[in-house]
mmCIF file of N, CA and C in Angstrom:
data_model
loop_
_atom_site.group_PDB
_atom_site.id
_atom_site.type_symbol
_atom_site.label_atom_id
_atom_site.label_comp_id
_atom_site.label_asym_id
_atom_site.label_seq_id
_atom_site.Cartn_x
_atom_site.Cartn_y
_atom_site.Cartn_z
ATOM 1 N N UNK W 1 108.465 111.781 120.978
ATOM 2 C CA UNK W 1 109.908 111.674 120.765
ATOM 3 C C UNK W 1 110.239 112.261 119.396
ATOM 4 N N UNK W 2 110.981 113.359 119.369
ATOM 5 C CA UNK W 2 111.269 114.025 118.103
ATOM 6 C C UNK W 2 112.497 113.453 117.400
ATOM 7 N N UNK W 3 113.276 112.656 118.090
ATOM 8 C CA UNK W 3 114.457 112.054 117.472
ATOM 9 C C UNK W 3 114.147 110.628 117.054
ATOM 10 N N UNK W 4 114.499 110.317 115.848
ATOM 11 C CA UNK W 4 114.330 108.960 115.337
ATOM 12 C C UNK W 4 115.735 108.428 115.067
ATOM 13 N N UNK W 5 116.143 107.428 115.810
ATOM 14 C CA UNK W 5 117.468 106.842 115.614
ATOM 15 C C UNK W 5 117.306 105.400 115.185
ATOM 16 N N UNK W 6 118.160 104.981 114.295
ATOM 17 C CA UNK W 6 118.086 103.603 113.835
ATOM 18 C C UNK W 6 119.414 103.211 113.240
ATOM 19 N N UNK W 7 119.558 101.930 113.071
ATOM 20 C CA UNK W 7 120.702 101.393 112.367
ATOM 21 C C UNK W 7 120.160 100.774 111.087
ATOM 22 N N UNK W 8 120.781 101.105 109.989
ATOM 23 C CA UNK W 8 120.348 100.600 108.688
ATOM 24 C C UNK W 8 121.480 99.771 108.099
ATOM 25 N N UNK W 9 121.187 98.507 107.810
ATOM 26 C CA UNK W 9 122.173 97.618 107.196
ATOM 27 C C UNK W 9 121.712 97.248 105.796
ATOM 28 N N UNK W 10 122.582 97.511 104.836
ATOM 29 C CA UNK W 10 122.301 97.138 103.455
ATOM 30 C C UNK W 10 123.164 95.932 103.135
ATOM 31 N N UNK W 11 122.492 94.817 102.874
ATOM 32 C CA UNK W 11 123.196 93.564 102.616
ATOM 33 C C UNK W 11 122.967 93.137 101.168
ATOM 34 N N UNK W 12 124.043 92.994 100.401
ATOM 35 C CA UNK W 12 123.907 92.589 98.998
ATOM 36 C C UNK W 12 123.556 91.110 98.883
ATOM 37 N N UNK W 13 123.188 90.678 97.692
ATOM 38 C CA UNK W 13 122.897 89.245 97.509
ATOM 39 C C UNK W 13 124.079 88.385 97.943
ATOM 40 N N UNK W 14 123.764 87.233 98.495
ATOM 41 C CA UNK W 14 124.798 86.298 98.968
ATOM 42 C C UNK W 14 124.333 84.880 98.666
ATOM 43 N N UNK W 15 125.112 84.173 97.902
ATOM 44 C CA UNK W 15 124.767 82.805 97.482
ATOM 45 C C UNK W 15 123.349 82.794 96.922
ATOM 46 N N UNK W 16 122.450 82.003 97.500
ATOM 47 C CA UNK W 16 121.085 81.943 96.953
ATOM 48 C C UNK W 16 120.119 82.882 97.681
ATOM 49 N N UNK W 17 120.639 83.852 98.430
ATOM 50 C CA UNK W 17 119.796 84.815 99.147
ATOM 51 C C UNK W 17 119.835 86.161 98.421
ATOM 52 N N UNK W 18 118.670 86.757 98.246
ATOM 53 C CA UNK W 18 118.630 88.062 97.590
ATOM 54 C C UNK W 18 119.097 89.143 98.562
ATOM 55 N N UNK W 19 119.446 90.299 98.029
ATOM 56 C CA UNK W 19 119.872 91.410 98.872
ATOM 57 C C UNK W 19 118.708 91.917 99.707
ATOM 58 N N UNK W 20 119.015 92.575 100.815
ATOM 59 C CA UNK W 20 117.958 93.051 101.701
ATOM 60 C C UNK W 20 118.459 94.238 102.515
ATOM 61 N N UNK W 21 117.534 95.119 102.874
ATOM 62 C CA UNK W 21 117.848 96.246 103.752
ATOM 63 C C UNK W 21 117.153 96.004 105.083
ATOM 64 N N UNK W 22 117.906 96.099 106.161
ATOM 65 C CA UNK W 22 117.390 95.889 107.515
ATOM 66 C C UNK W 22 117.474 97.196 108.292
ATOM 67 N N UNK W 23 116.413 97.513 109.020
ATOM 68 C CA UNK W 23 116.391 98.688 109.894
ATOM 69 C C UNK W 23 116.004 98.230 111.290
ATOM 70 N N UNK W 24 116.696 98.761 112.295
ATOM 71 C CA UNK W 24 116.337 98.415 113.665
ATOM 72 C C UNK W 24 116.757 99.550 114.582
ATOM 73 N N UNK W 25 115.952 99.818 115.582
ATOM 74 C CA UNK W 25 116.292 100.833 116.576
ATOM 75 C C UNK W 25 117.210 100.208 117.619
ATOM 76 N N UNK W 26 118.485 100.481 117.478
ATOM 77 C CA UNK W 26 119.498 99.997 118.423
ATOM 78 C C UNK W 26 120.437 101.154 118.733
ATOM 79 N N UNK W 27 121.227 101.002 119.769
ATOM 80 C CA UNK W 27 122.199 102.042 120.107
ATOM 81 C C UNK W 27 123.306 102.052 119.061
ATOM 82 N N UNK W 28 124.050 103.137 119.024
ATOM 83 C CA UNK W 28 125.113 103.271 118.038
ATOM 84 C C UNK W 28 126.149 102.163 118.181
ATOM 85 N N UNK W 29 126.436 101.756 119.414
ATOM 86 C CA UNK W 29 127.449 100.709 119.609
ATOM 87 C C UNK W 29 126.961 99.336 119.124
ATOM 88 N N UNK W 30 125.642 99.155 119.031
ATOM 89 C CA UNK W 30 125.090 97.887 118.548
ATOM 90 C C UNK W 30 124.725 97.923 117.072
ATOM 91 N N UNK W 31 125.165 98.967 116.384
ATOM 92 C CA UNK W 31 124.833 99.113 114.959
ATOM 93 C C UNK W 31 125.790 98.265 114.128
ATOM 94 N N UNK W 32 125.458 96.982 114.050
ATOM 95 C CA UNK W 32 126.230 96.063 113.218
ATOM 96 C C UNK W 32 125.324 94.933 112.768
ATOM 97 N N UNK W 33 125.804 94.168 111.847
ATOM 98 C CA UNK W 33 125.015 93.092 111.241
ATOM 99 C C UNK W 33 124.460 92.114 112.278
ATOM 100 N N UNK W 34 125.261 91.748 113.248
ATOM 101 C CA UNK W 34 124.825 90.734 114.214
ATOM 102 C C UNK W 34 123.664 91.210 115.081
ATOM 103 N N UNK W 35 123.559 92.530 115.315
ATOM 104 C CA UNK W 35 122.489 93.057 116.148
ATOM 105 C C UNK W 35 121.259 93.486 115.350
ATOM 106 N N UNK W 36 121.424 93.726 114.060
ATOM 107 C CA UNK W 36 120.344 94.314 113.262
ATOM 108 C C UNK W 36 119.673 93.315 112.328
ATOM 109 N N UNK W 37 120.436 92.414 111.745
ATOM 110 C CA UNK W 37 119.884 91.477 110.763
ATOM 111 C C UNK W 37 119.143 90.357 111.486
ATOM 112 N N UNK W 38 117.819 90.444 111.462
ATOM 113 C CA UNK W 38 116.955 89.425 112.073
ATOM 114 C C UNK W 38 115.739 89.222 111.192
ATOM 115 N N UNK W 39 115.387 88.009 110.887
ATOM 116 C CA UNK W 39 116.163 86.797 111.201
ATOM 117 C C UNK W 39 117.376 86.698 110.282
ATOM 118 N N UNK W 40 118.417 86.090 110.763
ATOM 119 C CA UNK W 40 119.630 85.903 109.967
ATOM 120 C C UNK W 40 119.279 84.946 108.822
ATOM 121 N N UNK W 41 119.470 85.383 107.577
ATOM 122 C CA UNK W 41 119.022 84.562 106.440
ATOM 123 C C UNK W 41 119.942 83.407 106.064
ATOM 124 N N UNK W 42 121.101 83.314 106.701
ATOM 125 C CA UNK W 42 122.060 82.261 106.345
ATOM 126 C C UNK W 42 122.356 81.396 107.565
ATOM 127 N N UNK W 43 122.771 80.154 107.349
ATOM 128 C CA UNK W 43 123.104 79.277 108.480
ATOM 129 C C UNK W 43 124.398 79.714 109.169
ATOM 130 N N UNK W 44 124.602 79.240 110.384
ATOM 131 C CA UNK W 44 125.732 79.604 111.224
ATOM 132 C C UNK W 44 127.085 79.737 110.545
ATOM 133 N N UNK W 45 127.534 78.736 109.764
ATOM 134 C CA UNK W 45 128.856 78.827 109.146
ATOM 135 C C UNK W 45 129.000 79.993 108.157
ATOM 136 N N UNK W 46 127.885 80.499 107.598
ATOM 137 C CA UNK W 46 127.933 81.579 106.607
ATOM 138 C C UNK W 46 127.708 82.961 107.198
ATOM 139 N N UNK W 47 127.399 83.053 108.500
ATOM 140 C CA UNK W 47 127.052 84.338 109.106
ATOM 141 C C UNK W 47 128.183 85.353 108.973
ATOM 142 N N UNK W 48 129.408 84.956 109.276
ATOM 143 C CA UNK W 48 130.520 85.904 109.216
ATOM 144 C C UNK W 48 130.716 86.436 107.796
ATOM 145 N N UNK W 49 130.715 85.551 106.810
ATOM 146 C CA UNK W 49 130.902 85.974 105.419
ATOM 147 C C UNK W 49 129.749 86.873 104.971
ATOM 148 N N UNK W 50 128.531 86.541 105.378
ATOM 149 C CA UNK W 50 127.365 87.358 105.019
ATOM 150 C C UNK W 50 127.486 88.746 105.639
ATOM 151 N N UNK W 51 127.806 88.796 106.920
ATOM 152 C CA UNK W 51 127.872 90.075 107.627
ATOM 153 C C UNK W 51 129.002 90.967 107.115
ATOM 154 N N UNK W 52 130.095 90.381 106.677
ATOM 155 C CA UNK W 52 131.196 91.182 106.143
ATOM 156 C C UNK W 52 130.774 91.940 104.885
ATOM 157 N N UNK W 53 129.775 91.445 104.183
ATOM 158 C CA UNK W 53 129.304 92.092 102.964
ATOM 159 C C UNK W 53 128.307 93.216 103.243
ATOM 160 N N UNK W 54 127.722 93.211 104.436
ATOM 161 C CA UNK W 54 126.701 94.203 104.779
ATOM 162 C C UNK W 54 127.335 95.532 105.179
ATOM 163 N N UNK W 55 126.695 96.618 104.790
ATOM 164 C CA UNK W 55 127.146 97.953 105.185
ATOM 165 C C UNK W 55 126.113 98.524 106.151
ATOM 166 N N UNK W 56 126.531 98.743 107.391
ATOM 167 C CA UNK W 56 125.618 99.232 108.421
ATOM 168 C C UNK W 56 125.973 100.668 108.797
ATOM 169 N N UNK W 57 124.943 101.522 108.884
ATOM 170 C CA UNK W 57 125.139 102.923 109.245
ATOM 171 C C UNK W 57 124.135 103.322 110.314
ATOM 172 N N UNK W 58 124.615 104.061 111.289
ATOM 173 C CA UNK W 58 123.766 104.596 112.344
ATOM 174 C C UNK W 58 123.201 105.921 111.846
ATOM 175 N N UNK W 59 121.879 106.094 111.962
ATOM 176 C CA UNK W 59 121.232 107.295 111.464
ATOM 177 C C UNK W 59 120.424 107.958 112.561
ATOM 178 N N UNK W 60 120.496 109.273 112.613
ATOM 179 C CA UNK W 60 119.653 110.061 113.500
ATOM 180 C C UNK W 60 118.919 111.066 112.629
ATOM 181 N N UNK W 61 117.623 111.200 112.857
ATOM 182 C CA UNK W 61 116.865 112.194 112.111
ATOM 183 C C UNK W 61 115.726 112.693 112.975
ATOM 184 N N UNK W 62 115.186 113.825 112.615
ATOM 185 C CA UNK W 62 114.101 114.418 113.382
ATOM 186 C C UNK W 62 112.766 114.038 112.760
ATOM 187 N N UNK W 63 111.959 113.280 113.489
ATOM 188 C CA UNK W 63 110.640 112.877 113.000
ATOM 189 C C UNK W 63 109.739 114.084 112.818
ATOM 190 N N UNK W 64 109.883 115.093 113.679
ATOM 191 C CA UNK W 64 109.048 116.289 113.576
ATOM 192 C C UNK W 64 109.325 116.999 112.257
ATOM 193 N N UNK W 65 110.579 117.152 111.898
ATOM 194 C CA UNK W 65 110.927 117.802 110.630
ATOM 195 C C UNK W 65 110.357 117.024 109.458
ATOM 196 N N UNK W 66 110.451 115.715 109.504
ATOM 197 C CA UNK W 66 109.925 114.881 108.420
ATOM 198 C C UNK W 66 108.415 115.080 108.306
ATOM 199 N N UNK W 67 107.706 115.061 109.431
ATOM 200 C CA UNK W 67 106.246 115.238 109.406
ATOM 201 C C UNK W 67 105.879 116.602 108.860
ATOM 202 N N UNK W 68 106.558 117.670 109.289
ATOM 203 C CA UNK W 68 106.258 119.014 108.824
ATOM 204 C C UNK W 68 106.520 119.121 107.328
ATOM 205 N N UNK W 69 107.634 118.577 106.860
ATOM 206 C CA UNK W 69 107.953 118.624 105.437
ATOM 207 C C UNK W 69 106.935 117.853 104.607
ATOM 208 N N UNK W 70 106.466 116.722 105.096
ATOM 209 C CA UNK W 70 105.483 115.938 104.357
ATOM 210 C C UNK W 70 104.160 116.671 104.275
ATOM 211 N N UNK W 71 103.773 117.378 105.319
ATOM 212 C CA UNK W 71 102.524 118.143 105.316
ATOM 213 C C UNK W 71 102.609 119.275 104.297
ATOM 214 N N UNK W 72 103.776 119.889 104.200
ATOM 215 C CA UNK W 72 103.967 120.999 103.277
ATOM 216 C C UNK W 72 104.263 120.560 101.848
ATOM 217 N N UNK W 73 104.350 119.271 101.629
ATOM 218 C CA UNK W 73 104.605 118.756 100.301
ATOM 219 C C UNK W 73 106.072 118.726 99.921
ATOM 220 N N UNK W 74 106.944 119.022 100.839
ATOM 221 C CA UNK W 74 108.381 118.972 100.563
ATOM 222 C C UNK W 74 108.926 117.621 100.999
ATOM 223 N N UNK W 75 110.009 117.229 100.373
ATOM 224 C CA UNK W 75 110.614 115.943 100.736
ATOM 225 C C UNK W 75 112.058 116.116 101.088
#
């Protein structure tokens, strides 16, 4: 599979939880905090507030290009 697709959520610190980056292979329509952040680091009442702070982006990239560039020493 030459296509690598994922959803990346960057969640800043929240209350006593440190910030974290979550990656998960999900469809573009499921690219949101509720589908990607596992395990959810906050209890039920705080989930909405936590997720509103997270920035989630759907990414597509070519794994073949990455492998070829790494072999050639390019980044």
